[in-house]
Amino acid sequence: MFLAGFALSVTMPLGAPYPGAAMLGAADRQKCMTSYRLKTADSLDRVAGFYAAEASAAHTPLVADTGAGSKNYRTLVFISQPRYLSIVLSRDGGETSVRVRFHLDRPAGCS
C-alpha cells in the first residue's frame, strides 16, 4: 500500500494507517501535512491504542486526548517537534471513522 508517495510498513515511524482498515479515498499530501481517512469495525479505544503505541515508539508524546472514555468521539494529538500526529475518531453504525493528519519534519515555509 502507498500513501502520498511513500511506502507504508510496520517500520513507518509515525502516521501509518490502522491495520486492516479501509482507506476512504486517496491520501492528501500538501507542503506541510499528510492526511487521510479510513474506516474500521474496531472500537475507538482499540484504534486510539494503536496510534498511541505508534507515537510512543516514535518518541512523540500525547499532548491532548479529548473524549477519552467516550464510545462515540475522540481526538488525540501527539507532538514532539518537528513530529506531529492528530487522530480524530468517531463511531457510528458499528464503524469507526478515522482522520489522520501528520508530518514528520518541518519543510521550509511551514509554520
PDB file of C-alpha atoms in Angstrom:
ATOM      1  CA  MET A   1       0.000   0.000   0.000  1.00  0.00           C
ATOM      2  CA  PHE A   2       1.239   3.504  -0.754  1.00  0.00           C
ATOM      3  CA  LEU A   3       0.364   6.791   0.901  1.00  0.00           C
ATOM      4  CA  ALA A   4       1.210  10.116  -0.680  1.00  0.00           C
ATOM      5  CA  GLY A   5       4.322   8.864  -2.384  1.00  0.00           C
ATOM      6  CA  PHE A   6       5.965   6.679   0.216  1.00  0.00           C
ATOM      7  CA  ALA A   7       5.641   3.001   1.049  1.00  0.00           C
ATOM      8  CA  LEU A   8       3.928   2.074   4.281  1.00  0.00           C
ATOM      9  CA  SER A   9       5.104  -0.639   6.580  1.00  0.00           C
ATOM     10  CA  VAL A  10       5.220  -1.511  10.240  1.00  0.00           C
ATOM     11  CA  THR A  11       8.536   0.353  10.346  1.00  0.00           C
ATOM     12  CA  MET A  12       6.975   3.683   9.355  1.00  0.00           C
ATOM     13  CA  PRO A  13       7.735   5.890  12.369  1.00  0.00           C
ATOM     14  CA  LEU A  14       4.509   7.896  12.519  1.00  0.00           C
ATOM     15  CA  GLY A  15       1.265   8.161  10.580  1.00  0.00           C
ATOM     16  CA  ALA A  16       0.888   4.602   9.289  1.00  0.00           C
ATOM     17  CA  PRO A  17      -2.701   3.544   8.550  1.00  0.00           C
ATOM     18  CA  TYR A  18      -4.527   1.395  11.081  1.00  0.00           C
ATOM     19  CA  PRO A  19      -4.055  -2.290  10.124  1.00  0.00           C
ATOM     20  CA  GLY A  20      -6.974  -3.840   8.259  1.00  0.00           C
ATOM     21  CA  ALA A  21      -8.884  -0.572   7.868  1.00  0.00           C
ATOM     22  CA  ALA A  22     -10.387   0.531   4.559  1.00  0.00           C
ATOM     23  CA  MET A  23      -8.919   3.714   3.096  1.00  0.00           C
ATOM     24  CA  LEU A  24     -11.547   6.295   2.111  1.00  0.00           C
ATOM     25  CA  GLY A  25     -10.202   7.980  -0.967  1.00  0.00           C
ATOM     26  CA  ALA A  26      -6.658   8.977  -1.697  1.00  0.00           C
ATOM     27  CA  ALA A  27      -4.288  10.454   0.829  1.00  0.00           C
ATOM     28  CA  ASP A  28      -3.716  14.182   0.562  1.00  0.00           C
ATOM     29  CA  ARG A  29      -0.154  15.384   0.883  1.00  0.00           C
ATOM     30  CA  GLN A  30       0.409  19.091   0.970  1.00  0.00           C
ATOM     31  CA  LYS A  31       3.547  21.056   1.715  1.00  0.00           C
ATOM     32  CA  CYS A  32       3.364  20.661   5.488  1.00  0.00           C
ATOM     33  CA  MET A  33       0.910  17.836   6.201  1.00  0.00           C
ATOM     34  CA  THR A  34      -0.234  14.463   5.003  1.00  0.00           C
ATOM     35  CA  SER A  35      -3.798  13.428   5.761  1.00  0.00           C
ATOM     36  CA  TYR A  36      -6.056  10.505   5.019  1.00  0.00           C
ATOM     37  CA  ARG A  37      -9.330   8.958   6.146  1.00  0.00           C
ATOM     38  CA  LEU A  38     -10.242   5.361   6.825  1.00  0.00           C
ATOM     39  CA  LYS A  39     -12.910   3.145   8.407  1.00  0.00           C
ATOM     40  CA  THR A  40     -12.715   0.054  10.585  1.00  0.00           C
ATOM     41  CA  ALA A  41     -15.089  -2.082  12.644  1.00  0.00           C
ATOM     42  CA  ASP A  42     -12.700  -1.852  15.623  1.00  0.00           C
ATOM     43  CA  SER A  43     -13.544   0.284  18.670  1.00  0.00           C
ATOM     44  CA  LEU A  44     -12.356   3.841  19.299  1.00  0.00           C
ATOM     45  CA  ASP A  45     -10.168   2.632  22.158  1.00  0.00           C
ATOM     46  CA  ARG A  46      -8.502  -0.052  20.046  1.00  0.00           C
ATOM     47  CA  VAL A  47      -7.695   2.398  17.236  1.00  0.00           C
ATOM     48  CA  ALA A  48      -6.537   5.040  19.736  1.00  0.00           C
ATOM     49  CA  GLY A  49      -4.296   2.424  21.366  1.00  0.00           C
ATOM     50  CA  PHE A  50      -2.659   1.621  18.027  1.00  0.00           C
ATOM     51  CA  TYR A  51      -1.792   5.265  17.369  1.00  0.00           C
ATOM     52  CA  ALA A  52      -0.661   5.803  20.970  1.00  0.00           C
ATOM     53  CA  ALA A  53       1.751   2.864  20.628  1.00  0.00           C
ATOM     54  CA  GLU A  54       2.968   4.141  17.246  1.00  0.00           C
ATOM     55  CA  ALA A  55       3.599   7.624  18.664  1.00  0.00           C
ATOM     56  CA  SER A  56       5.318   6.222  21.747  1.00  0.00           C
ATOM     57  CA  ALA A  57       7.662   4.170  19.563  1.00  0.00           C
ATOM     58  CA  ALA A  58       8.496   7.387  17.665  1.00  0.00           C
ATOM     59  CA  HIS A  59       9.120   9.250  20.965  1.00  0.00           C
ATOM     60  CA  THR A  60       6.187  11.568  20.234  1.00  0.00           C
ATOM     61  CA  PRO A  61       4.151  12.135  23.426  1.00  0.00           C
ATOM     62  CA  LEU A  62       0.410  12.565  23.741  1.00  0.00           C
ATOM     63  CA  VAL A  63      -0.413  16.229  24.444  1.00  0.00           C
ATOM     64  CA  ALA A  64      -4.224  16.132  24.135  1.00  0.00           C
ATOM     65  CA  ASP A  65      -6.873  13.425  24.442  1.00  0.00           C
ATOM     66  CA  THR A  66     -10.365  14.853  24.052  1.00  0.00           C
ATOM     67  CA  GLY A  67     -13.171  12.404  24.634  1.00  0.00           C
ATOM     68  CA  ALA A  68     -11.197   9.663  26.394  1.00  0.00           C
ATOM     69  CA  GLY A  69     -13.758   7.175  27.636  1.00  0.00           C
ATOM     70  CA  SER A  70     -16.358   8.246  25.073  1.00  0.00           C
ATOM     71  CA  LYS A  71     -17.752   5.483  22.889  1.00  0.00           C
ATOM     72  CA  ASN A  72     -18.606   7.843  20.011  1.00  0.00           C
ATOM     73  CA  TYR A  73     -15.907  10.509  19.605  1.00  0.00           C
ATOM     74  CA  ARG A  74     -12.265  11.021  20.467  1.00  0.00           C
ATOM     75  CA  THR A  75      -9.404  13.254  19.338  1.00  0.00           C
ATOM     76  CA  LEU A  76      -5.730  12.576  20.087  1.00  0.00           C
ATOM     77  CA  VAL A  77      -2.787  14.889  19.400  1.00  0.00           C
ATOM     78  CA  PHE A  78       0.857  13.826  19.677  1.00  0.00           C
ATOM     79  CA  ILE A  79       3.694  16.355  19.304  1.00  0.00           C
ATOM     80  CA  SER A  80       7.461  16.226  19.556  1.00  0.00           C
ATOM     81  CA  GLN A  81       8.961  18.889  17.335  1.00  0.00           C
ATOM     82  CA  PRO A  82       9.119  18.524  14.447  1.00  0.00           C
ATOM     83  CA  ARG A  83       6.792  15.478  14.519  1.00  0.00           C
ATOM     84  CA  TYR A  84       3.023  15.984  14.751  1.00  0.00           C
ATOM     85  CA  LEU A  85       0.179  13.435  14.666  1.00  0.00           C
ATOM     86  CA  SER A  86      -3.534  14.210  15.016  1.00  0.00           C
ATOM     87  CA  ILE A  87      -6.164  11.458  15.122  1.00  0.00           C
ATOM     88  CA  VAL A  88      -9.908  12.194  15.026  1.00  0.00           C
ATOM     89  CA  LEU A  89     -12.118   9.176  15.732  1.00  0.00           C
ATOM     90  CA  SER A  90     -15.899   8.889  15.524  1.00  0.00           C
ATOM     91  CA  ARG A  91     -18.130   5.848  15.921  1.00  0.00           C
ATOM     92  CA  ASP A  92     -21.435   5.401  14.096  1.00  0.00           C
ATOM     93  CA  GLY A  93     -23.356   2.386  12.844  1.00  0.00           C
ATOM     94  CA  GLY A  94     -20.797  -0.131  14.087  1.00  0.00           C
ATOM     95  CA  GLU A  95     -17.877   1.515  12.289  1.00  0.00           C
ATOM     96  CA  THR A  96     -15.105   3.790  13.473  1.00  0.00           C
ATOM     97  CA  SER A  97     -14.171   6.618  11.118  1.00  0.00           C
ATOM     98  CA  VAL A  98     -10.587   7.809  11.435  1.00  0.00           C
ATOM     99  CA  ARG A  99      -8.990  11.016  10.155  1.00  0.00           C
ATOM    100  CA  VAL A 100      -5.210  11.106  10.403  1.00  0.00           C
ATOM    101  CA  ARG A 101      -3.039  14.211   9.873  1.00  0.00           C
ATOM    102  CA  PHE A 102       0.698  14.159  10.386  1.00  0.00           C
ATOM    103  CA  HIS A 103       4.099  15.481   9.448  1.00  0.00           C
ATOM    104  CA  LEU A 104       7.482  14.041  10.263  1.00  0.00           C
ATOM    105  CA  ASP A 105       9.575  17.146   9.694  1.00  0.00           C
ATOM    106  CA  ARG A 106       9.153  20.862   9.082  1.00  0.00           C
ATOM    107  CA  PRO A 107       9.880  21.733   5.465  1.00  0.00           C
ATOM    108  CA  ALA A 108      10.943  25.304   4.765  1.00  0.00           C
ATOM    109  CA  GLY A 109       7.958  27.628   4.759  1.00  0.00           C
ATOM    110  CA  CYS A 110       5.881  25.666   7.276  1.00  0.00           C
ATOM    111  CA  SER A 111       4.927  27.454  10.452  1.00  0.00           C
TER     112      SER A 111
END
